[in-house]
PDB file of C-alpha atoms in Angstrom:
ATOM      1  CA  UNK C   1      71.519 -16.712  10.952  1.00  0.00           C
ATOM      2  CA  UNK C   2      70.190 -18.344   7.913  1.00  0.00           C
ATOM      3  CA  UNK C   3      66.524 -18.968   7.417  1.00  0.00           C
ATOM      4  CA  UNK C   4      65.354 -22.475   6.593  1.00  0.00           C
ATOM      5  CA  UNK C   5      63.942 -22.985   3.171  1.00  0.00           C
ATOM      6  CA  UNK C   6      61.894 -25.947   2.264  1.00  0.00           C
ATOM      7  CA  UNK C   7      58.587 -27.235   1.192  1.00  0.00           C
ATOM      8  CA  UNK C   8      56.615 -25.851   4.159  1.00  0.00           C
ATOM      9  CA  UNK C   9      58.465 -22.678   5.009  1.00  0.00           C
ATOM     10  CA  UNK C  10      56.710 -19.340   4.586  1.00  0.00           C
ATOM     11  CA  UNK C  11      58.567 -16.300   3.462  1.00  0.00           C
ATOM     12  CA  UNK C  12      57.804 -13.137   5.376  1.00  0.00           C
ATOM     13  CA  UNK C  13      57.567 -11.288   2.092  1.00  0.00           C
ATOM     14  CA  UNK C  14      54.664 -13.476   0.972  1.00  0.00           C
ATOM     15  CA  UNK C  15      52.540 -12.831   4.076  1.00  0.00           C
ATOM     16  CA  UNK C  16      51.062  -9.508   2.934  1.00  0.00           C
ATOM     17  CA  UNK C  17      50.065 -11.104  -0.366  1.00  0.00           C
ATOM     18  CA  UNK C  18      48.514 -14.047   1.495  1.00  0.00           C
ATOM     19  CA  UNK C  19      46.590 -11.629   3.704  1.00  0.00           C
ATOM     20  CA  UNK C  20      45.351  -9.837   0.608  1.00  0.00           C
ATOM     21  CA  UNK C  21      44.117 -13.039  -0.978  1.00  0.00           C
ATOM     22  CA  UNK C  22      42.394 -14.154   2.229  1.00  0.00           C
ATOM     23  CA  UNK C  23      40.787 -10.727   2.677  1.00  0.00           C
ATOM     24  CA  UNK C  24      39.518 -10.689  -0.914  1.00  0.00           C
ATOM     25  CA  UNK C  25      38.143 -14.219  -0.618  1.00  0.00           C
ATOM     26  CA  UNK C  26      36.468 -13.368   2.703  1.00  0.00           C
ATOM     27  CA  UNK C  27      34.943 -10.233   1.165  1.00  0.00           C
ATOM     28  CA  UNK C  28      33.729 -12.224  -1.847  1.00  0.00           C
ATOM     29  CA  UNK C  29      32.104 -14.827   0.420  1.00  0.00           C
ATOM     30  CA  UNK C  30      30.513 -12.039   2.483  1.00  0.00           C
ATOM     31  CA  UNK C  31      29.164 -10.291  -0.629  1.00  0.00           C
ATOM     32  CA  UNK C  32      27.759 -13.553  -1.997  1.00  0.00           C
ATOM     33  CA  UNK C  33      26.098 -14.284   1.351  1.00  0.00           C
ATOM     34  CA  UNK C  34      24.589 -10.804   1.435  1.00  0.00           C
ATOM     35  CA  UNK C  35      23.408 -11.206  -2.164  1.00  0.00           C
ATOM     36  CA  UNK C  36      21.569 -14.453  -1.420  1.00  0.00           C
ATOM     37  CA  UNK C  37      20.098 -13.035   1.788  1.00  0.00           C
ATOM     38  CA  UNK C  38      18.912  -9.908  -0.038  1.00  0.00           C
ATOM     39  CA  UNK C  39      17.362 -12.078  -2.748  1.00  0.00           C
ATOM     40  CA  UNK C  40      15.574 -14.130  -0.080  1.00  0.00           C
ATOM     41  CA  UNK C  41      14.236 -10.982   1.626  1.00  0.00           C
ATOM     42  CA  UNK C  42      13.066  -9.606  -1.736  1.00  0.00           C
ATOM     43  CA  UNK C  43      11.121 -12.792  -2.499  1.00  0.00           C
ATOM     44  CA  UNK C  44       9.555 -12.851   0.959  1.00  0.00           C
ATOM     45  CA  UNK C  45       8.467  -9.214   0.621  1.00  0.00           C
ATOM     46  CA  UNK C  46       6.914 -10.027  -2.759  1.00  0.00           C
ATOM     47  CA  UNK C  47       4.949 -12.888  -1.180  1.00  0.00           C
ATOM     48  CA  UNK C  48       3.825 -10.595   1.631  1.00  0.00           C
ATOM     49  CA  UNK C  49       2.782  -7.994  -0.953  1.00  0.00           C
ATOM     50  CA  UNK C  50       0.635 -10.610  -2.683  1.00  0.00           C
ATOM     51  CA  UNK C  51      -0.999 -11.693   0.601  1.00  0.00           C
ATOM     52  CA  UNK C  52      -1.858  -8.095   1.488  1.00  0.00           C
ATOM     53  CA  UNK C  53      -3.429  -7.548  -1.922  1.00  0.00           C
ATOM     54  CA  UNK C  54      -5.488 -10.710  -1.585  1.00  0.00           C
ATOM     55  CA  UNK C  55      -6.784  -9.301   1.703  1.00  0.00           C
ATOM     56  CA  UNK C  56      -7.591  -6.016  -0.074  1.00  0.00           C
ATOM     57  CA  UNK C  57      -9.519  -7.943  -2.721  1.00  0.00           C
ATOM     58  CA  UNK C  58     -11.543  -9.663   0.002  1.00  0.00           C
ATOM     59  CA  UNK C  59     -12.254  -6.277   1.609  1.00  0.00           C
ATOM     60  CA  UNK C  60     -13.435  -4.863  -1.733  1.00  0.00           C
ATOM     61  CA  UNK C  61     -15.608  -7.925  -2.172  1.00  0.00           C
ATOM     62  CA  UNK C  62     -17.066  -7.460   1.297  1.00  0.00           C
ATOM     63  CA  UNK C  63     -17.793  -3.814   0.592  1.00  0.00           C
ATOM     64  CA  UNK C  64     -19.478  -4.698  -2.712  1.00  0.00           C
ATOM     65  CA  UNK C  65     -21.738  -7.473  -1.470  1.00  0.00           C
ATOM     66  CA  UNK C  66     -22.824  -6.755   2.055  1.00  0.00           C
ATOM     67  CA  UNK C  67     -24.705  -3.814   3.352  1.00  0.00           C
ATOM     68  CA  UNK C  68     -21.618  -2.349   4.933  1.00  0.00           C
ATOM     69  CA  UNK C  69     -22.160   0.987   6.571  1.00  0.00           C
ATOM     70  CA  UNK C  70     -20.437   4.169   5.477  1.00  0.00           C
ATOM     71  CA  UNK C  71     -18.255   4.149   8.578  1.00  0.00           C
ATOM     72  CA  UNK C  72     -16.897   0.666   7.844  1.00  0.00           C
ATOM     73  CA  UNK C  73     -16.236   1.577   4.208  1.00  0.00           C
ATOM     74  CA  UNK C  74     -14.473   4.720   5.361  1.00  0.00           C
ATOM     75  CA  UNK C  75     -12.208   2.635   7.613  1.00  0.00           C
ATOM     76  CA  UNK C  76     -11.439   0.211   4.778  1.00  0.00           C
ATOM     77  CA  UNK C  77     -10.459   2.942   2.334  1.00  0.00           C
ATOM     78  CA  UNK C  78      -8.811   5.510   4.588  1.00  0.00           C
ATOM     79  CA  UNK C  79      -7.084   3.323   7.146  1.00  0.00           C
ATOM     80  CA  UNK C  80      -6.056   0.366   5.028  1.00  0.00           C
ATOM     81  CA  UNK C  81      -5.876   1.093   1.326  1.00  0.00           C
ATOM     82  CA  UNK C  82      -4.802   4.747   1.526  1.00  0.00           C
ATOM     83  CA  UNK C  83      -1.854   3.810   3.773  1.00  0.00           C
ATOM     84  CA  UNK C  84      -0.465   1.162   1.443  1.00  0.00           C
ATOM     85  CA  UNK C  85       2.970   1.835  -0.037  1.00  0.00           C
ATOM     86  CA  UNK C  86       2.833  -0.150  -3.254  1.00  0.00           C
ATOM     87  CA  UNK C  87       1.247   1.027  -6.494  1.00  0.00           C
ATOM     88  CA  UNK C  88      -2.144  -0.430  -7.347  1.00  0.00           C
ATOM     89  CA  UNK C  89      -4.956   0.218  -9.776  1.00  0.00           C
ATOM     90  CA  UNK C  90      -8.499  -1.043  -9.319  1.00  0.00           C
ATOM     91  CA  UNK C  91     -10.255  -1.682 -12.638  1.00  0.00           C
ATOM     92  CA  UNK C  92     -13.691  -2.912 -13.569  1.00  0.00           C
ATOM     93  CA  UNK C  93     -14.106  -6.107 -15.599  1.00  0.00           C
ATOM     94  CA  UNK C  94     -13.505  -4.221 -18.864  1.00  0.00           C
ATOM     95  CA  UNK C  95     -10.152  -2.936 -17.604  1.00  0.00           C
ATOM     96  CA  UNK C  96     -11.271   0.662 -17.061  1.00  0.00           C
ATOM     97  CA  UNK C  97      -9.405   2.182 -14.082  1.00  0.00           C
ATOM     98  CA  UNK C  98     -11.745   3.146 -11.251  1.00  0.00           C
ATOM     99  CA  UNK C  99      -9.321   3.938  -8.415  1.00  0.00           C
ATOM    100  CA  UNK C 100      -5.543   3.993  -8.116  1.00  0.00           C
ATOM    101  CA  UNK C 101      -2.958   4.496  -5.455  1.00  0.00           C
ATOM    102  CA  UNK C 102       0.757   5.439  -5.562  1.00  0.00           C
ATOM    103  CA  UNK C 103       0.642   6.109  -9.304  1.00  0.00           C
ATOM    104  CA  UNK C 104       1.960   9.282 -10.964  1.00  0.00           C
ATOM    105  CA  UNK C 105      -1.557  10.241 -12.047  1.00  0.00           C
ATOM    106  CA  UNK C 106      -3.816  12.424  -9.919  1.00  0.00           C
ATOM    107  CA  UNK C 107      -6.761  10.562  -8.424  1.00  0.00           C
ATOM    108  CA  UNK C 108      -9.885  11.394 -10.417  1.00  0.00           C
ATOM    109  CA  UNK C 109      -7.980  12.640 -13.496  1.00  0.00           C
ATOM    110  CA  UNK C 110      -9.965  11.364 -16.489  1.00  0.00           C
ATOM    111  CA  UNK C 111      -8.149  13.129 -19.318  1.00  0.00           C
ATOM    112  CA  UNK C 112      -7.030  11.098 -22.323  1.00  0.00           C
ATOM    113  CA  UNK C 113      -3.413  11.534 -21.256  1.00  0.00           C
ATOM    114  CA  UNK C 114      -4.169  10.193 -17.762  1.00  0.00           C
ATOM    115  CA  UNK C 115      -6.121   7.225 -19.135  1.00  0.00           C
ATOM    116  CA  UNK C 116      -3.231   6.368 -21.470  1.00  0.00           C
ATOM    117  CA  UNK C 117      -0.721   6.636 -18.605  1.00  0.00           C
ATOM    118  CA  UNK C 118      -2.884   4.356 -16.460  1.00  0.00           C
ATOM    119  CA  UNK C 119      -3.332   1.850 -19.306  1.00  0.00           C
ATOM    120  CA  UNK C 120       0.434   1.777 -19.832  1.00  0.00           C
ATOM    121  CA  UNK C 121       1.035   1.275 -16.118  1.00  0.00           C
ATOM    122  CA  UNK C 122      -1.548  -1.537 -16.001  1.00  0.00           C
ATOM    123  CA  UNK C 123       0.279  -3.311 -18.854  1.00  0.00           C
ATOM    124  CA  UNK C 124       3.579  -2.954 -16.973  1.00  0.00           C
ATOM    125  CA  UNK C 125       2.055  -4.283 -13.761  1.00  0.00           C
ATOM    126  CA  UNK C 126       0.348  -7.194 -15.499  1.00  0.00           C
ATOM    127  CA  UNK C 127       3.620  -8.176 -17.180  1.00  0.00           C
ATOM    128  CA  UNK C 128       5.225  -8.803 -13.789  1.00  0.00           C
ATOM    129  CA  UNK C 129       2.256  -9.656 -11.521  1.00  0.00           C
ATOM    130  CA  UNK C 130      -1.022 -11.420 -12.201  1.00  0.00           C
ATOM    131  CA  UNK C 131      -3.983  -9.138 -11.373  1.00  0.00           C
ATOM    132  CA  UNK C 132      -6.077 -10.200  -8.397  1.00  0.00           C
ATOM    133  CA  UNK C 133      -9.778 -10.661  -9.185  1.00  0.00           C
ATOM    134  CA  UNK C 134     -12.400  -9.199  -6.872  1.00  0.00           C
ATOM    135  CA  UNK C 135     -15.344 -11.565  -6.601  1.00  0.00           C
ATOM    136  CA  UNK C 136     -18.867 -10.655  -5.600  1.00  0.00           C
ATOM    137  CA  UNK C 137     -19.389 -12.548  -2.348  1.00  0.00           C
ATOM    138  CA  UNK C 138     -19.004 -16.305  -2.584  1.00  0.00           C
ATOM    139  CA  UNK C 139     -20.037 -16.362  -6.238  1.00  0.00           C
ATOM    140  CA  UNK C 140     -17.721 -16.677  -9.200  1.00  0.00           C
ATOM    141  CA  UNK C 141     -18.866 -13.335 -10.599  1.00  0.00           C
ATOM    142  CA  UNK C 142     -15.921 -10.980 -10.979  1.00  0.00           C
ATOM    143  CA  UNK C 143     -16.482  -7.386  -9.921  1.00  0.00           C
ATOM    144  CA  UNK C 144     -13.090  -6.080 -11.028  1.00  0.00           C
ATOM    145  CA  UNK C 145      -9.341  -6.541 -10.696  1.00  0.00           C
ATOM    146  CA  UNK C 146      -6.547  -5.156  -8.577  1.00  0.00           C
ATOM    147  CA  UNK C 147      -3.444  -4.571 -10.686  1.00  0.00           C
ATOM    148  CA  UNK C 148      -0.375  -3.982  -8.567  1.00  0.00           C
ATOM    149  CA  UNK C 149       3.316  -3.299  -8.750  1.00  0.00           C
ATOM    150  CA  UNK C 150       6.214  -3.845  -6.443  1.00  0.00           C
ATOM    151  CA  UNK C 151       6.686  -1.979  -3.239  1.00  0.00           C
ATOM    152  CA  UNK C 152       9.319   0.761  -3.450  1.00  0.00           C
ATOM    153  CA  UNK C 153      11.231  -1.141  -0.763  1.00  0.00           C
ATOM    154  CA  UNK C 154      11.555  -4.175  -3.015  1.00  0.00           C
ATOM    155  CA  UNK C 155      12.828  -1.959  -5.827  1.00  0.00           C
ATOM    156  CA  UNK C 156      15.433  -0.446  -3.499  1.00  0.00           C
ATOM    157  CA  UNK C 157      16.558  -3.895  -2.391  1.00  0.00           C
ATOM    158  CA  UNK C 158      17.519  -4.659  -5.989  1.00  0.00           C
ATOM    159  CA  UNK C 159      20.283  -2.050  -5.760  1.00  0.00           C
ATOM    160  CA  UNK C 160      21.925  -3.673  -2.724  1.00  0.00           C
ATOM    161  CA  UNK C 161      23.801  -6.399  -4.692  1.00  0.00           C
ATOM    162  CA  UNK C 162      25.113  -3.768  -7.121  1.00  0.00           C
ATOM    163  CA  UNK C 163      26.357  -1.694  -4.209  1.00  0.00           C
ATOM    164  CA  UNK C 164      27.963  -4.786  -2.704  1.00  0.00           C
ATOM    165  CA  UNK C 165      29.787  -5.547  -5.957  1.00  0.00           C
ATOM    166  CA  UNK C 166      31.028  -1.955  -6.168  1.00  0.00           C
ATOM    167  CA  UNK C 167      32.322  -2.209  -2.601  1.00  0.00           C
ATOM    168  CA  UNK C 168      34.053  -5.506  -3.387  1.00  0.00           C
ATOM    169  CA  UNK C 169      35.645  -3.992  -6.495  1.00  0.00           C
ATOM    170  CA  UNK C 170      36.788  -1.042  -4.373  1.00  0.00           C
ATOM    171  CA  UNK C 171      38.350  -3.390  -1.828  1.00  0.00           C
ATOM    172  CA  UNK C 172      40.153  -5.293  -4.565  1.00  0.00           C
ATOM    173  CA  UNK C 173      41.424  -2.033  -6.028  1.00  0.00           C
ATOM    174  CA  UNK C 174      42.687  -0.872  -2.618  1.00  0.00           C
ATOM    175  CA  UNK C 175      44.479  -4.140  -1.937  1.00  0.00           C
ATOM    176  CA  UNK C 176      46.220  -4.337  -5.282  1.00  0.00           C
ATOM    177  CA  UNK C 177      47.006  -0.692  -5.943  1.00  0.00           C
TER     178      UNK C 177
END
């Protein structure tokens, strides 16, 4: 029996190719969707990071202006700031580092090498994020600044689109090889 040929007939030999094209297009749409979602999550985490640091600045301001007891200060530093996951450096108004967290410099290290490493890290942080000023109470007098970097989770999220592209390239290679 002879098969009909015409404008709308589909050859059985072309079906696997059609499936390949549809699969690649579906994978590309999926990867693009994941890319935009990952980008959205990254931006939201950055905003959250900024809000948390603004709260830290208010806590520092509270500790500097009110007669807060040692127990309250201990809670602020040990329970809140010490448990943060993003790198931050607290400097005075002249830019001298006073405290730091999640930086590759030992806390309290005041050697010239450590100061240079902290100064370099502050420049890197300030290039990507504006430092948050710590005000004394309700006045406009600045006590110091919190310089901060991105959370390690945000940095890891940046690798997700690259991984997605590698997976898409692998799928294309499997379908056409």
